[in-house]
C-alpha cells in the first residue's frame, strides 16, 4: 500500500508535460561532444529529479522529426534552464541534427522521465560509474547533493578513451573544488603517455577492481552503453554488491 501511494505521489510531482524551449547556448566541448542549454518558454519551468531525462523532438526540414532521450546534466534546483551533453555519433541521425542547433532555435521536449534518481533516504555511500556522456546524470546529482548540503561520500569512476575526450573537465573540477567528499577517478582506456592530469590507466572495471575488496556499503549507479553497464554490474556483484542496490541508465 505504501509503495503504491509513493508511486502515485511520485507520478504527481513528476507530471510529464510538453515544453517549448529555445537554445540559449551551444558549443563543442571536445571533438565529438557538444553541450547546449535550453531555456524553457512554455511552460517556463520544469520539476524534475537529478538523474532524470527528457525526450527531445528533433525536427528536419524535409523528413519526419526524430525523438531522442537525453539526460539533464544540470541541477533541478535551476528549473528554468536545462543543460545537455551530447555525443555526436557519426552514424547517428538524431545527434547529427542536434549538432546543427543554433542559438535562438525553438526546441520541443517532453519530460521529465526516468527512475534513475538518487535514493535520498539511503544512508549508504555513493558509487557513480559513467561511460562517456553517461556522466551527465551524475553531474546533475552531484550538483544537487552539494547545493542541498547533503553529506555523502561519493566515489566517481568516469571512463573515456583519451585525455582529449575529457569534455566536462571544467564542470567536474568546479564540483570537486566546492564539494570535498568526492573521490574522482578519470579512467582512460587508450591513453599511454604522460598527460597534464592524474588519471587511471585502463578501463573503469580495472580501477574499481584494484580499489575495492567488496562493494557492500554502496548504492551503485551506472550509466552508459549496454556492455559497459553489464561489465561494471558483473564486477560489483562478483565482489558482494547486492543487486537491489545497483541502479542503471542504459543509453544504447
Ligand atoms: C534515458 C536515456 C538518456 C540518454 N541521455 C543521453 C545523453 O545525455 N547524452 C548522449 O549523448 N546520449 C544520450 N542518450 C542516447 C541518445 O538518446 C541517442 O540514442 C544518441 O544521441 C544517438 O542518437 P542518434 O540518432 O544520433 O543515433 P542512432 O541512429 O539512434 O544510433 C546510432 C548508434 O549510435 C550508438 N550510440 C547511441 N548513443 C551513444 C552514445 N552516447 N555513445 C556512443 N554510441 C552511442 C548506438 O550503438 C546506435 O547503434 C540517452 C539515451 C537514453 C535511453
Coordinates of C-alpha atoms and ligand atoms in Angstrom, one line a residue:
X1 CA 0.0 0.0 0.0
X2 CA 2.8 2.4 1.0
X3 CA 4.7 1.5 -2.2
X4 CA 1.5 2.1 -4.3
X5 CA 0.9 5.5 -2.7
X6 CA 4.5 6.5 -3.2
X7 CA 4.3 5.6 -6.9
X8 CA 1.1 7.8 -7.2
X9 CA 2.9 10.6 -5.3
X10 CA 6.0 10.4 -7.5
X11 CA 3.8 10.5 -10.6
X12 CA 2.0 13.6 -9.3
X13 CA 5.2 15.5 -8.6
X14 CA 6.8 14.4 -11.9
X15 CA 4.0 15.2 -14.3
X16 CA 5.2 14.5 -17.8
X17 CA 4.5 17.6 -20.0
X18 CA 5.4 19.0 -23.3
X19 CA 7.6 22.1 -23.2
X20 CA 8.6 24.7 -25.7
X21 CA 12.1 25.9 -25.3
X22 CA 14.8 27.9 -27.1
X23 CA 18.5 27.3 -27.4
X24 CA 20.3 29.7 -25.1
X25 CA 23.9 28.4 -25.8
X26 CA 25.6 25.8 -27.9
X27 CA 29.3 24.8 -28.1
X28 CA 31.6 21.9 -28.7
X29 CA 33.5 20.7 -25.6
X30 CA 35.6 18.1 -27.3
X31 CA 36.0 16.8 -30.8
X32 CA 32.7 14.8 -30.6
X33 CA 30.8 16.0 -27.6
X34 CA 28.8 19.3 -27.6
X35 CA 26.7 21.0 -24.9
X36 CA 23.7 23.1 -25.2
X37 CA 21.4 24.9 -22.8
X38 CA 17.6 25.0 -23.4
X39 CA 15.7 27.9 -21.8
X40 CA 12.1 26.9 -21.1
X41 CA 9.4 29.2 -22.6
X42 CA 6.0 27.5 -22.3
X43 CA 5.7 26.3 -19.5
X44 CA 8.7 28.3 -18.3
X45 CA 9.9 25.9 -15.6
X46 CA 10.1 22.1 -15.0
X47 CA 10.0 20.0 -11.9
X48 CA 12.4 17.1 -12.2
X49 CA 14.8 15.0 -10.1
X50 CA 18.5 14.9 -10.5
X51 CA 19.3 12.0 -12.9
X52 CA 16.1 12.2 -15.0
X53 CA 15.9 12.7 -18.7
X54 CA 13.7 14.4 -21.3
X55 CA 12.8 13.4 -24.8
X56 CA 13.8 16.0 -27.4
X57 CA 11.9 16.4 -30.7
X58 CA 14.5 16.8 -33.4
X59 CA 12.9 18.4 -36.4
X60 CA 14.1 18.3 -40.0
X61 CA 13.0 20.5 -43.0
X62 CA 12.1 17.6 -45.3
X63 CA 12.0 14.5 -43.1
X64 CA 9.9 13.3 -40.2
X65 CA 11.0 14.5 -36.7
X66 CA 13.1 12.2 -34.6
X67 CA 12.6 11.7 -30.8
X68 CA 15.7 11.1 -28.7
X69 CA 16.2 10.8 -24.9
X70 CA 18.8 13.0 -23.2
X71 CA 19.7 13.2 -19.5
X72 CA 19.6 16.6 -17.9
X73 CA 23.2 17.4 -16.8
X74 CA 22.2 20.4 -14.7
X75 CA 20.7 20.5 -11.2
X76 CA 17.0 20.5 -10.7
X77 CA 17.5 23.5 -8.4
X78 CA 17.6 25.6 -11.6
X79 CA 14.3 24.6 -13.2
X80 CA 14.2 27.2 -15.9
X81 CA 17.1 26.0 -18.0
X82 CA 18.3 22.6 -18.9
X83 CA 21.9 21.6 -19.7
X84 CA 22.7 18.7 -22.1
X85 CA 25.9 16.9 -23.1
X86 CA 25.5 15.0 -26.3
X87 CA 27.9 12.8 -28.2
X88 CA 27.9 13.5 -31.9
X89 CA 27.6 9.9 -33.3
X90 CA 28.9 9.8 -36.9
X91 CA 26.3 7.3 -38.0
X92 CA 23.5 8.8 -35.8
X93 CA 20.8 10.9 -37.5
X94 CA 19.5 12.5 -34.2
X95 CA 22.7 13.7 -32.8
X96 CA 23.8 14.9 -36.2
X97 CA 20.7 17.1 -36.4
X98 CA 21.2 18.3 -32.8
X99 CA 24.8 19.3 -33.6
X100 CA 23.3 21.9 -36.1
X101 CA 21.3 23.7 -33.4
X102 CA 21.8 27.5 -33.4
X103 CA 21.2 29.9 -30.6
X104 CA 17.6 31.1 -30.6
X105 CA 16.3 27.9 -32.3
X106 CA 13.0 26.6 -30.9
X107 CA 13.1 23.1 -29.5
X108 CA 10.1 21.0 -28.2
X109 CA 10.7 18.5 -25.5
X110 CA 8.8 16.2 -23.2
X111 CA 9.5 15.2 -19.7
X112 CA 10.7 14.7 -17.0
X113 CA 11.1 10.9 -17.3
X114 CA 13.0 8.0 -15.8
X115 CA 13.7 6.4 -12.4
X116 CA 17.5 6.8 -12.4
X117 CA 17.3 9.1 -9.4
X118 CA 19.0 9.3 -6.0
X119 CA 17.6 7.2 -3.2
X120 CA 17.8 10.1 -0.8
X121 CA 16.7 8.1 2.2
X122 CA 19.6 5.6 1.9
X123 CA 22.5 6.0 4.4
X124 CA 25.0 4.2 2.1
X125 CA 27.8 6.0 0.3
X126 CA 27.5 6.5 -3.4
X127 CA 29.4 4.9 -6.2
X128 CA 28.8 6.6 -9.6
X129 CA 30.2 4.8 -12.6
X130 CA 29.9 6.6 -16.0
X131 CA 31.0 5.9 -19.6
X132 CA 31.2 8.9 -22.0
X133 CA 28.2 11.2 -21.9
X134 CA 26.8 8.9 -19.2
X135 CA 28.4 11.3 -16.7
X136 CA 25.5 13.8 -17.4
X137 CA 23.0 12.5 -14.8
X138 CA 25.8 12.3 -12.2
X139 CA 26.8 15.9 -12.8
X140 CA 23.2 16.8 -12.0
X141 CA 23.1 14.6 -8.9
X142 CA 26.4 15.8 -7.5
X143 CA 25.5 19.5 -8.1
X144 CA 22.1 18.8 -6.3
X145 CA 23.8 17.0 -3.4
X146 CA 26.3 19.7 -3.0
X147 CA 23.8 22.6 -3.1
X148 CA 21.4 20.9 -0.8
X149 CA 24.2 20.3 1.7
X150 CA 23.7 16.5 1.8
X151 CA 26.7 14.8 3.4
X152 CA 27.6 11.7 1.4
X153 CA 30.9 10.2 0.3
X154 CA 30.8 10.0 -3.4
X155 CA 33.2 7.8 -5.5
X156 CA 33.1 8.6 -9.2
X157 CA 34.7 6.4 -11.8
X158 CA 34.5 8.0 -15.3
X159 CA 35.5 6.1 -18.3
X160 CA 36.8 7.7 -21.5
X161 CA 39.3 6.7 -24.2
X162 CA 41.8 9.6 -24.2
X163 CA 42.8 12.7 -22.2
X164 CA 41.3 14.9 -25.0
X165 CA 38.0 13.3 -24.6
X166 CA 37.5 14.8 -21.1
X167 CA 34.8 17.2 -22.3
X168 CA 33.4 18.2 -18.9
X169 CA 36.7 18.9 -17.2
X170 CA 35.8 22.4 -16.0
X171 CA 32.4 21.4 -14.6
X172 CA 33.8 18.4 -12.8
X173 CA 36.7 20.4 -11.4
X174 CA 34.3 23.0 -10.1
X175 CA 32.3 20.4 -8.3
X176 CA 35.3 18.8 -6.7
X177 CA 36.6 22.2 -5.5
X178 CA 33.4 23.0 -3.7
X179 CA 32.4 19.5 -2.5
X180 CA 35.3 17.8 -0.7
X181 CA 33.6 14.5 -0.2
X182 CA 34.1 13.4 -3.8
X183 CA 36.8 11.0 -4.9
X184 CA 37.0 11.4 -8.7
X185 CA 38.8 8.8 -10.9
X186 CA 39.3 9.5 -14.5
X187 CA 39.9 6.2 -16.3
X188 CA 41.5 6.4 -19.7
X189 CA 41.4 3.1 -21.6
X190 CA 43.6 4.2 -24.6
X191 CA 45.9 6.8 -23.1
X192 CA 49.6 5.7 -22.8
X193 CA 51.7 8.8 -22.5
X194 CA 52.1 11.4 -19.8
X195 CA 49.3 13.9 -19.8
X196 CA 48.7 17.1 -17.8
X197 CA 46.5 15.5 -15.2
X198 CA 46.2 12.4 -12.9
X199 CA 44.3 9.5 -14.5
X200 CA 43.9 5.8 -14.1
X201 CA 45.2 3.8 -17.0
X202 CA 42.7 1.3 -18.3
X203 CA 39.0 0.7 -18.1
X204 CA 36.8 1.6 -15.1
X205 CA 36.4 -2.0 -14.2
X206 CA 40.2 -2.3 -13.7
X207 CA 40.3 0.7 -11.4
X208 CA 37.3 -0.5 -9.4
X209 CA 38.7 -4.0 -9.1
X210 CA 42.0 -2.5 -7.8
X211 CA 40.3 -0.1 -5.3
X212 CA 37.7 -2.3 -3.6
X213 CA 37.8 -5.7 -2.0
X214 CA 34.0 -5.6 -1.7
X215 CA 31.1 -3.3 -2.6
X216 CA 28.6 -4.0 0.1
X217 CA 28.3 -0.5 1.6
X218 CA 27.4 1.5 -1.5
X219 CA 24.4 2.4 -3.6
X220 CA 25.9 1.9 -7.0
X221 CA 24.7 3.9 -10.0
X222 CA 25.9 3.1 -13.5
X223 CA 25.3 5.0 -16.7
X224 CA 26.5 4.4 -20.3
X225 CA 26.2 1.7 -23.0
X226 CA 24.8 -1.8 -22.5
X227 CA 28.2 -3.6 -22.5
X228 CA 29.7 -1.0 -20.1
X229 CA 26.8 -1.4 -17.7
X230 CA 27.0 -5.2 -17.8
X231 CA 30.8 -5.3 -17.2
X232 CA 30.5 -3.0 -14.2
X233 CA 27.5 -4.7 -12.8
X234 CA 29.1 -8.2 -13.1
X235 CA 32.2 -6.9 -11.3
X236 CA 30.2 -5.3 -8.5
X237 CA 28.1 -8.5 -8.0
X238 CA 31.2 -10.7 -8.0
X239 CA 32.5 -8.6 -5.1
X240 CA 29.4 -8.7 -2.9
X241 CA 27.2 -5.9 -4.1
X242 CA 23.5 -6.6 -3.7
X243 CA 21.6 -6.4 -7.0
X244 CA 18.9 -4.4 -5.4
X245 CA 21.5 -1.6 -4.6
X246 CA 22.6 -1.3 -8.2
X247 CA 20.7 1.2 -10.4
X248 CA 21.5 1.9 -14.0
X249 CA 20.5 4.0 -17.0
X250 CA 21.2 2.4 -20.4
X251 CA 21.9 4.9 -23.2
X252 CA 22.2 2.4 -26.1
Ligands
LIG1 C1 17.4 7.5 -20.9 C2 18.4 7.9 -22.0 C3 19.2 9.1 -21.8 C4 20.2 9.4 -22.7 N1 21.0 10.5 -22.5 C5 22.0 10.8 -23.3 C6 22.8 11.9 -23.0 O1 22.7 12.6 -22.0 N2 23.8 12.2 -23.9 C7 24.0 11.4 -25.1 O2 24.9 11.7 -25.8 N3 23.2 10.4 -25.4 C8 22.2 10.1 -24.5 N4 21.3 9.0 -24.8 C9 21.4 8.4 -26.1 C10 20.5 9.2 -27.1 O3 19.2 9.0 -26.8 C11 20.7 8.8 -28.6 O4 20.5 7.4 -28.6 C12 22.0 9.1 -29.1 O5 22.2 10.5 -29.2 C13 22.2 8.6 -30.5 O6 21.1 9.0 -31.3 P1 21.4 9.2 -32.9 O7 20.0 9.4 -33.5 O8 22.4 10.1 -33.2 O9 21.9 7.8 -33.3 P2 21.1 6.4 -33.6 O10 20.8 6.4 -35.1 O11 19.9 6.4 -32.7 O12 22.1 5.4 -33.1 C14 23.3 5.1 -33.8 C15 24.2 4.2 -33.0 O13 24.9 5.0 -32.0 C16 25.2 4.3 -30.8 N5 25.1 5.2 -29.7 C17 23.9 5.8 -29.2 N6 24.2 6.6 -28.2 C18 25.6 6.6 -28.0 C19 26.5 7.2 -27.1 N7 26.1 8.1 -26.1 N8 27.8 6.9 -27.2 C20 28.2 6.0 -28.1 N9 27.4 5.4 -29.0 C21 26.1 5.7 -28.9 C22 24.2 3.1 -30.8 O14 25.0 1.9 -30.8 C23 23.5 3.2 -32.1 O15 23.5 1.9 -32.8 C24 20.4 8.6 -23.9 C25 19.6 7.5 -24.1 C26 18.6 7.1 -23.2 C27 17.8 5.9 -23.4

